Coordinates of C-alpha atoms in Angstrom, one line a residue:
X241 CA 42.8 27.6 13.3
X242 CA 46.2 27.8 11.8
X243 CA 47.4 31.2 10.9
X244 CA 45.8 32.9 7.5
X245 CA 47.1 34.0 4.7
X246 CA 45.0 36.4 3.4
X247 CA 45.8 39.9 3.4
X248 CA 43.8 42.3 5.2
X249 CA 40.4 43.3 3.5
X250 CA 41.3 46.1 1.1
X251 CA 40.2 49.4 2.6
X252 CA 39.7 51.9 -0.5
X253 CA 41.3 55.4 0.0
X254 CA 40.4 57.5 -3.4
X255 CA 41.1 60.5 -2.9
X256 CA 42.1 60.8 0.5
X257 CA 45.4 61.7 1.9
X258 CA 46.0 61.6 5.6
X259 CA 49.2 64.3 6.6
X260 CA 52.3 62.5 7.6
X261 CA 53.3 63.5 11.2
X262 CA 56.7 63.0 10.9
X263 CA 57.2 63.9 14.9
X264 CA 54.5 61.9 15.8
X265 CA 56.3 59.6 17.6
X266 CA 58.3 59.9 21.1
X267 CA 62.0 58.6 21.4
X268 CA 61.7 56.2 24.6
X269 CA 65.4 55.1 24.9
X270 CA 65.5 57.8 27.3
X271 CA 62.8 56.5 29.4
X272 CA 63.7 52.7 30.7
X273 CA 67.1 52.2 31.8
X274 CA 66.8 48.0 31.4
X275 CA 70.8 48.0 32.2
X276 CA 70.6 50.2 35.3
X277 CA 67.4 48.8 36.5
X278 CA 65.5 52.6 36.3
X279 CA 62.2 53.3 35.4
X280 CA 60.7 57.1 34.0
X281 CA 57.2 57.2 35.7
X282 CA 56.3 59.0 32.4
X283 CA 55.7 55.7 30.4
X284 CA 52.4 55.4 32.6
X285 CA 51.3 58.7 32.4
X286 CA 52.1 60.5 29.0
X287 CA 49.1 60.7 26.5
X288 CA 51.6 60.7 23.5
X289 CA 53.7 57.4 24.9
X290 CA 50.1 55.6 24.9
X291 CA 48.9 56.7 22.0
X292 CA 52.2 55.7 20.5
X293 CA 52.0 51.1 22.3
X294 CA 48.2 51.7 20.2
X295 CA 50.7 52.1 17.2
X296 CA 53.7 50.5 17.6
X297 CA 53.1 47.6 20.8
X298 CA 49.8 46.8 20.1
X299 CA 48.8 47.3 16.2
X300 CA 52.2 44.8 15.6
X301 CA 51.9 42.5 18.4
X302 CA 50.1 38.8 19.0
X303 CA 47.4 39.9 21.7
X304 CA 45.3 37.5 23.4
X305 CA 41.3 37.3 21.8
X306 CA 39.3 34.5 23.1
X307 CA 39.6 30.4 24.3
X308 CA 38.7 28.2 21.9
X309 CA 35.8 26.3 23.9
X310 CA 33.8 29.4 23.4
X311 CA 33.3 28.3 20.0
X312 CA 31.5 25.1 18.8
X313 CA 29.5 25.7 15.7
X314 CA 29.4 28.3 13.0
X315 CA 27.9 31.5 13.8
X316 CA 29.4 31.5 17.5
X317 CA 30.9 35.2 18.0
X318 CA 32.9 36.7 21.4
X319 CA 33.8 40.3 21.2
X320 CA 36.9 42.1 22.3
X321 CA 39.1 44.0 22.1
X322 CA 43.3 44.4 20.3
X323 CA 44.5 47.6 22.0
X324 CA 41.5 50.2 21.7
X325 CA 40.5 48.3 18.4
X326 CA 36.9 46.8 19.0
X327 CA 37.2 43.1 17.2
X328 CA 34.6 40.5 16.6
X329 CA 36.1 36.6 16.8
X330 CA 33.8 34.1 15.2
X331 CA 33.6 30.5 13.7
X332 CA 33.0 30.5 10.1
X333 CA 30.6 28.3 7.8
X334 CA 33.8 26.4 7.0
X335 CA 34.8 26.1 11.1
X336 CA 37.7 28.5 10.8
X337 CA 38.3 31.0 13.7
X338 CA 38.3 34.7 12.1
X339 CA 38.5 38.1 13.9
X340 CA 37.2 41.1 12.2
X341 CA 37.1 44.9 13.1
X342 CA 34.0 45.4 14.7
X343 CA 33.4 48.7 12.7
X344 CA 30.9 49.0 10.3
X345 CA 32.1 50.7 6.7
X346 CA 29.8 52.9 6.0
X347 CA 29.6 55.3 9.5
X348 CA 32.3 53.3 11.3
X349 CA 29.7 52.0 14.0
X350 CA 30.0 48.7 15.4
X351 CA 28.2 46.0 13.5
X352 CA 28.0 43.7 16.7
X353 CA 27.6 45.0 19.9
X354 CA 26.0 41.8 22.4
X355 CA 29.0 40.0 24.2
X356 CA 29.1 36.9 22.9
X357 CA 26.3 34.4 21.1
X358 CA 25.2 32.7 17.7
X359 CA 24.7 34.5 14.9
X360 CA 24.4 34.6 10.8
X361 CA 25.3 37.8 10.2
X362 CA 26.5 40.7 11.8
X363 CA 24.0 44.1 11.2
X364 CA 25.0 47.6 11.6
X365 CA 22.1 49.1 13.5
X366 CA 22.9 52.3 12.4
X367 CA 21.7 52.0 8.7
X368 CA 21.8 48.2 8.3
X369 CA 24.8 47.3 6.6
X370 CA 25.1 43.4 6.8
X371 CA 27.9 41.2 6.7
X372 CA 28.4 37.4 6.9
X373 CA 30.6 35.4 8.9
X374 CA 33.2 35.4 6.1
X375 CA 33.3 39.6 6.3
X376 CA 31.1 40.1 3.0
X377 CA 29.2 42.8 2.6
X378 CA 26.1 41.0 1.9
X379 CA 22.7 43.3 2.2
X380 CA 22.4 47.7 1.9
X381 CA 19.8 48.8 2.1
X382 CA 18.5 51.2 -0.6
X383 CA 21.3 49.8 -3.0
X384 CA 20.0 51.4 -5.7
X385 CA 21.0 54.6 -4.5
X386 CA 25.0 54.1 -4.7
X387 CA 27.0 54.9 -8.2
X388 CA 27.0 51.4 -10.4
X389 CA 30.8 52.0 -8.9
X390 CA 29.5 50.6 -5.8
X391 CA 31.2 47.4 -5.5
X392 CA 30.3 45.4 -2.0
X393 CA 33.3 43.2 -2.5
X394 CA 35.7 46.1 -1.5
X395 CA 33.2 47.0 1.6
X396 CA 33.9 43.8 3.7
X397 CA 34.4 43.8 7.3
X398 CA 38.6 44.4 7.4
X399 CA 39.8 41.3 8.9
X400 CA 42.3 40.4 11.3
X401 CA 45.0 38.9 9.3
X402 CA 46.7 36.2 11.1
X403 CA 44.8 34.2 13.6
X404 CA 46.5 31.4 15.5
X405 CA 45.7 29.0 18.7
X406 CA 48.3 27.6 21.6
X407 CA 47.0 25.0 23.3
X408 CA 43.2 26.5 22.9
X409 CA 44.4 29.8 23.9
X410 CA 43.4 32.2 20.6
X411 CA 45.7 34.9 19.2
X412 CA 45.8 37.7 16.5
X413 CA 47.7 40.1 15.0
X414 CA 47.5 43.3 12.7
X415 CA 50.3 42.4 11.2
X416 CA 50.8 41.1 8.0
X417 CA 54.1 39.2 8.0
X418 CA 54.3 38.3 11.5
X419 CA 56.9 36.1 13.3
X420 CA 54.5 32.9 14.0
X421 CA 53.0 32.3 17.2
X422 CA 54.8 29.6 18.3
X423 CA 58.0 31.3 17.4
X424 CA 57.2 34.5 19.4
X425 CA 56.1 32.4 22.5
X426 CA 59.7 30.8 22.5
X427 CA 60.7 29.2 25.6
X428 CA 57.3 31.0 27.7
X429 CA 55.6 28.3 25.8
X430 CA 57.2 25.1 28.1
X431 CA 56.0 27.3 31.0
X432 CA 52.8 27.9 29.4
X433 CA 52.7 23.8 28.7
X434 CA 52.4 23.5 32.6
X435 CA 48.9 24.9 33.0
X436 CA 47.7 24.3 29.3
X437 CA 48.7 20.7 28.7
X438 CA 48.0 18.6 31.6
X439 CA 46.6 15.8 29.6
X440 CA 45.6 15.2 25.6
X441 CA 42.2 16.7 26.4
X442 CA 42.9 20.4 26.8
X443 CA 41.4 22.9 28.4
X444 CA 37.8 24.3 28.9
X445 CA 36.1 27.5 30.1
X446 CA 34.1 28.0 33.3
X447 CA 31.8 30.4 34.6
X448 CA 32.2 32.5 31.2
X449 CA 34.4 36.1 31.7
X450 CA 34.4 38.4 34.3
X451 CA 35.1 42.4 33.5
X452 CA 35.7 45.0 35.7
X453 CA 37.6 48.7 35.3
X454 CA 40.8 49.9 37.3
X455 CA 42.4 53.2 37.8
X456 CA 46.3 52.3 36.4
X457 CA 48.3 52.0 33.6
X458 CA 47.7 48.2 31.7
X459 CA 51.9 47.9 32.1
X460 CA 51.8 48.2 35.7
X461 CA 49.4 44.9 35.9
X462 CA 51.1 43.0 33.1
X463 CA 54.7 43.9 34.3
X464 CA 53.3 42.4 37.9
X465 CA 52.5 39.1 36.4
X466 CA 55.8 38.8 34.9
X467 CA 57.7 39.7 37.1
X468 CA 56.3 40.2 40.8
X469 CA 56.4 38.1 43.7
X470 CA 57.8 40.2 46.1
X471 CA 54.6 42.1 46.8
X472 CA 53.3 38.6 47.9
X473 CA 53.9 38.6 51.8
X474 CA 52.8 42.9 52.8
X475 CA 50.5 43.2 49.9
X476 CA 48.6 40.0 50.6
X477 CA 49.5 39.6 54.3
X478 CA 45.4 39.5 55.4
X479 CA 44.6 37.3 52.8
X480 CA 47.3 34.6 53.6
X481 CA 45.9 34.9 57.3
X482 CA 42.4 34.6 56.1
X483 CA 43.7 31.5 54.2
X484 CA 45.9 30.0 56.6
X485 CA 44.8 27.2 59.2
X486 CA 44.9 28.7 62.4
X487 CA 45.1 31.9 61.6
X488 CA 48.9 32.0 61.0
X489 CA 50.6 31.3 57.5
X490 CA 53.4 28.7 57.9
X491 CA 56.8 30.0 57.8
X492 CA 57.1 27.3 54.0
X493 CA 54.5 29.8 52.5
X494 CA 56.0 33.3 53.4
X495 CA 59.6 32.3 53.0
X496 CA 59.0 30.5 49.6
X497 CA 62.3 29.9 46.9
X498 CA 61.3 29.3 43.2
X499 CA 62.7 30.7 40.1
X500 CA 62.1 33.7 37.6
X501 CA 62.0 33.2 33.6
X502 CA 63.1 35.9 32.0
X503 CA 62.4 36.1 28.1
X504 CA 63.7 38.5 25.7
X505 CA 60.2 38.8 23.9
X506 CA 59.5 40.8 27.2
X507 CA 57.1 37.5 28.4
X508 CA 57.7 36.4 31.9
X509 CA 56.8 33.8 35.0
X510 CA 57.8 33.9 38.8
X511 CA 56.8 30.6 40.5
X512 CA 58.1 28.6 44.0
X513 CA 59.8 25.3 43.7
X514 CA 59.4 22.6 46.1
X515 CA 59.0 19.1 45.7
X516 CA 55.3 18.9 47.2
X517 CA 53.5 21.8 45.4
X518 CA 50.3 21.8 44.9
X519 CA 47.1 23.2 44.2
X520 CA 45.4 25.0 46.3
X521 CA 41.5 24.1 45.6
X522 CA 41.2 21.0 48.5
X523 CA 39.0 19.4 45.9
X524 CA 41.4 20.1 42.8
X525 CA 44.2 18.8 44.9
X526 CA 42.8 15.4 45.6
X527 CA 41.5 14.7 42.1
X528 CA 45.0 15.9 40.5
X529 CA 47.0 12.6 39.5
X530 CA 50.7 14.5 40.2
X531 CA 52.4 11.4 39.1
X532 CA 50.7 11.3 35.7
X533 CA 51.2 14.7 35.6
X534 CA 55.4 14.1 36.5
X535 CA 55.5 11.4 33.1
X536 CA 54.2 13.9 30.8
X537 CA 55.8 17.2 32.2
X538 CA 58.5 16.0 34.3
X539 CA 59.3 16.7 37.7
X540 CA 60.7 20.5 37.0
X541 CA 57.1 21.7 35.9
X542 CA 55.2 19.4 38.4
X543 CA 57.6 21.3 41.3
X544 CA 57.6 24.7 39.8
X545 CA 55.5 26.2 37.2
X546 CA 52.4 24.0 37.2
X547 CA 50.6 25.0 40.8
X548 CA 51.4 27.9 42.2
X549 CA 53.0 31.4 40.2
X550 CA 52.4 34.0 37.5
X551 CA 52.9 34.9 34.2
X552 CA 52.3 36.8 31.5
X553 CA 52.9 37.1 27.6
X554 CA 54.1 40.1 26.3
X555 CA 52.4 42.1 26.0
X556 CA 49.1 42.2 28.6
X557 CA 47.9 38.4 28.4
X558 CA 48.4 37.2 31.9
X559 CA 47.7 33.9 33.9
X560 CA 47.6 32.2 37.3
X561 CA 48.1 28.7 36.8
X562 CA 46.8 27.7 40.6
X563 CA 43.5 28.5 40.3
X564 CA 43.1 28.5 36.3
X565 CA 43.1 32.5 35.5
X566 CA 43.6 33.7 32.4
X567 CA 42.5 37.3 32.1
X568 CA 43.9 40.2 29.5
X569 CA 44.6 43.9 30.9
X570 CA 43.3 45.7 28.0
X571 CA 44.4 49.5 27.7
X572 CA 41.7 52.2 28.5
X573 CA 43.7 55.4 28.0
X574 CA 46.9 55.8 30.1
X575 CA 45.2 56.0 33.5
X576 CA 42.8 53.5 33.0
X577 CA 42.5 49.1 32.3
X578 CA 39.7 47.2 32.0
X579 CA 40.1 43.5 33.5
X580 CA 38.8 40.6 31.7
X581 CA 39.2 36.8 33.6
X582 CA 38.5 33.3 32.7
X583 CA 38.7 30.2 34.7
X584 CA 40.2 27.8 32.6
X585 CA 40.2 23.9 33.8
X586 CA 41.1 20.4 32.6
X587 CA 38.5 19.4 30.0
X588 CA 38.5 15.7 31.8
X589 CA 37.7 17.4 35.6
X590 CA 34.5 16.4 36.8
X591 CA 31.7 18.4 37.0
X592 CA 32.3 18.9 40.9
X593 CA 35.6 19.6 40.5
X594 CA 35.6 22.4 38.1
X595 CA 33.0 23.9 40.4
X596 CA 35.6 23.8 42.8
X597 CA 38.1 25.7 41.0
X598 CA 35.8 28.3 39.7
X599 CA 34.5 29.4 43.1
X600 CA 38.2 29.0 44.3
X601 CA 39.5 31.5 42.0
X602 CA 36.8 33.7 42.4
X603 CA 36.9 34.0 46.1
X604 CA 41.3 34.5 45.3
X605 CA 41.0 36.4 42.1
X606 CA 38.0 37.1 41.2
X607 CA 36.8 40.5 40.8
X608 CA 36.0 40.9 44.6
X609 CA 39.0 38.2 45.6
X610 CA 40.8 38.5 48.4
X611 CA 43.7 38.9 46.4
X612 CA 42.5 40.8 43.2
X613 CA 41.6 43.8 45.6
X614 CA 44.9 44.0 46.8
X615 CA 46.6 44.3 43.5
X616 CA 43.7 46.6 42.3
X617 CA 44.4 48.8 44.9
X618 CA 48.4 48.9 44.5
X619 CA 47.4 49.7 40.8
X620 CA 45.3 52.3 42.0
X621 CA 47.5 53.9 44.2
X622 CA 50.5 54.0 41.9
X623 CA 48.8 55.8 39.1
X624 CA 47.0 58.2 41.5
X625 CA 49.8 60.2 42.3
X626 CA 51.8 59.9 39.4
X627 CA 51.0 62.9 37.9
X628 CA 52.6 65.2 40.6
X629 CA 55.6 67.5 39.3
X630 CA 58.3 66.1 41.2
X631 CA 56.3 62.9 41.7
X632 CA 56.4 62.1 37.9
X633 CA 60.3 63.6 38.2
X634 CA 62.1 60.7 40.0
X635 CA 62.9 57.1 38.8
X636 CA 61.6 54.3 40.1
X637 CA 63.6 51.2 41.2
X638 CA 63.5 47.5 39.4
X639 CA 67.4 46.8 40.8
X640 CA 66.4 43.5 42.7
X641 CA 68.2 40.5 41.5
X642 CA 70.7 42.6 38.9
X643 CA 73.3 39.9 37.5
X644 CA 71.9 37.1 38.9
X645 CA 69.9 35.7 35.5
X646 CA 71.4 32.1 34.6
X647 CA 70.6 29.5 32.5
X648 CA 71.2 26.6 35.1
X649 CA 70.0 23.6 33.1
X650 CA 67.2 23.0 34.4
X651 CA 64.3 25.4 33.4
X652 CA 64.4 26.5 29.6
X653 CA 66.1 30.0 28.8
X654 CA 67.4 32.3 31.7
X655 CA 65.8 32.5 34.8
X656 CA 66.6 34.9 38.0
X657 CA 65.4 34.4 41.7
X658 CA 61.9 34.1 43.0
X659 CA 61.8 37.4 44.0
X660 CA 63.3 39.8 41.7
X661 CA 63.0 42.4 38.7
X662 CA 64.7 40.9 36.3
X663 CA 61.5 39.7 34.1
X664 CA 60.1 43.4 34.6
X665 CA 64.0 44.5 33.0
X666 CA 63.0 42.0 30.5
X667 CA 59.4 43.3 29.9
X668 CA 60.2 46.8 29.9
X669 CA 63.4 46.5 27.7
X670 CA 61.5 44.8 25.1
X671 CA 58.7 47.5 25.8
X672 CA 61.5 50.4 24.8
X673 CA 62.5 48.2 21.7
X674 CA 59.0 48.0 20.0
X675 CA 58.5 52.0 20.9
X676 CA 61.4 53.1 18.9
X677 CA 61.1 50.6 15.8
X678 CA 58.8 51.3 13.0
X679 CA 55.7 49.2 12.4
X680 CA 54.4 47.5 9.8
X681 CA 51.9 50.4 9.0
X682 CA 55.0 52.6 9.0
X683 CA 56.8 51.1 6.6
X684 CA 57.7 52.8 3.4
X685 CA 55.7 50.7 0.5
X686 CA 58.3 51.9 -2.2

């Protein structure tokens, strides 16, 4: 599942000629003050700013598609979605992992519309166009009504062009000339290493995916995985009281130190270090060999990254290594996300034990978790009155932990303090970047 190639399906134009919008797009500089640590509430709310990360954040980016144990045999299909872009991700008769547009090319409908399942071909059921799981064009109806100009080989499904895996963890991008995957993961990929590659067996999927749909900006849920612990102790306070023995969290858990990565790719990962973390699943805990897991990490992961934290990969793939989570905030309009969450665990757990961690994470962060709701409601609340005149007016605050990113040796790249903004700088920095660069579909072809 290495990355392709092959350039994008060609998609004929004759004698069309879309009009060049010259002022189509919005100068963001303006808008994120990365330096100053201040935030213009207009980045969640403006229609023209999110129609603009459909062009320029999410057309050029790597976004997260699917897990790779959700295909075993040719045919197997998992829809999605790369911005507002409805994709289909399928194994091929020659066991290669392709995404397509899930758009038909004669009335643009989609040509797949069940979840997931097997399949040998895709049908439009609009006027039944059919293609294989290579993107041919292989049945129309009433062919012998086109032109003898009708050539299906240029009416193919448009494909994805590069496709690439980390650690069973499935990526693609619009973009034709791409910086590889590996290479635009940099150092988030050693913190990545710590919930993906516990042992030589990988990873597996549990319990299938979970979807639901929140009132808020995707940004304000990725920029939390990246960057926010701080919410943690008010935000959560029932939850870690619900949780707690006795009734009472102990003082280790609300007062927690860790560290912060900061990446300039805009990924990032909070998570506590002490020497005896853990996981938090009572069955997960006593199954997990932490020395083992010490030889092939070392003793930085096993105390920081590995149990408890967050994350997320610029720019809305997100995870929760604790409990396994692995979920994708994909963009609904600029008031709107729609959740999707995996539980992903060790492919050598016992059967008992990955029962364990699925009902674990979904009593935490599940759709209904004790946790989830929280952050759904903050979400929420944050978009609903960020509309308002003077509301929409005044700068928000990411100042906590200015000047204090380091690289101290121990943890790849720069990291900041447990609880602080520098990943969100980070995230939204790289945010303003993409916004005011030309795309690949912008670039002048002379």
């Amino acid at each position: 599942m290495s990355s392709s190639t092959e350039p994008v399906t060609a998609t004929p134009r004759g004698a069309l000629r879309r009009p060049a919008e010259p002022a189509r797009n919005v100068d963001v500089a303006g808008l994120v003050d990365a330096e100053g640590g201040l935030l213009d509430r207009a980045v969640f709310t403006d229609e023209r700013i999110y129609r603009q990360e459909m062009r320029r954040i999410f057309a050029p980016s790597w976004l997260f598609l699917a897990h790779a144990d959700q295909f075993h045999r040719p045919g197997d299909f998992f829809t999605t979605w790369m911005g507002e872009d409805p994709v289909i991700v399928t194994m091929d008769k020659g066991r290669r992992i392709r995404a397509y547009l899930n758009s038909c090319r004669h009335r643009g409908a989609r040509v797949c519309r069940a979840d997931f399942g097997t399949t040998r071909n895709f049908t439009c059921t609009y006027h039944g166009w059919s293609f294989n799981l290579e993107g041919d064009l292989v049945s129309v109806p009433n062919r012998e009504g086109y032109p003898e100009t009708f050539d299906t080989a240029q009416w193919g499904l448009v494909e994805v062009p590069h496709v690439a895996t980390y650690h069973g963890l499935i990526f693609g991008t619009w973009n034709p000339s791409p910086v590889p995957l590996r290479a635009s993961l940099g150092d988030m990929a050693w913190y990545m290493d710590a919930m993906l590659d516990h042992d030589a067996h990988g990873t597996v999927v549990v319990g299938g995916v979970h979807k639901w749909v929140l009132e808020g900006n995707w940004k304000l849920a990725a920029e939390q995985f990246a960057t926010d612990w701080y919410h943690v102790n008010m935000s959560h306070a029932s939850a870690l009281t619900v949780l707690a023995n006795g009734g009472k969290p102990k003082q280790e858990i609300v007062h927690r130190t860790g560290r912060q990565y900061v990446d300039p790719n805009g990924h990032g990962a909070g998570f506590p270090v002490h020497p005896r973390n853990r996981f938090d699943a009572q069955a997960v805990h006593d199954w997990t060999d932490y020395a083992a897991l010490r030889e092939r990490l070392g003793d930085a992961r096993v105390e920081g990254p590995l149990t408890n934290g967050h994350a997320t990969v610029f720019p809305n793939f997100s995870y929760l290594p604790v409990n396994g989570s692995i979920r994708i905030w994909h963009p609904k309009g600029p008031d709107r996300m729609e959740v999707w969450a995996w539980t992903i665990v060790d492919a050598s757990m016992p059967e008992e034990v990955r029962e364990a961690q699925r009902l674990y994470n979904l009593r935490t962060f599940g759709p209904s978790g004790v946790f989830e709701q929280d952050d759904g409601e903050n979400w929420s609340e944050v978009q609903a009155i960020a509309r308002g005149f003077v509301t929409n007016s005044v700068a928000l605050n990411y100042q906590m932990g200015m000047g204090s990113e380091r690289e101290d040796g121990r943890y790849p790249g720069k990291t900041s303090e447990l609880y602080s903004d520098a990943a969100g700088r980070s995230f939204y920095a790289r945010w303003r970047q993409l916004m005011n660069t030309p795309a690949w579909h912008e670039e002048d072809p002379a």
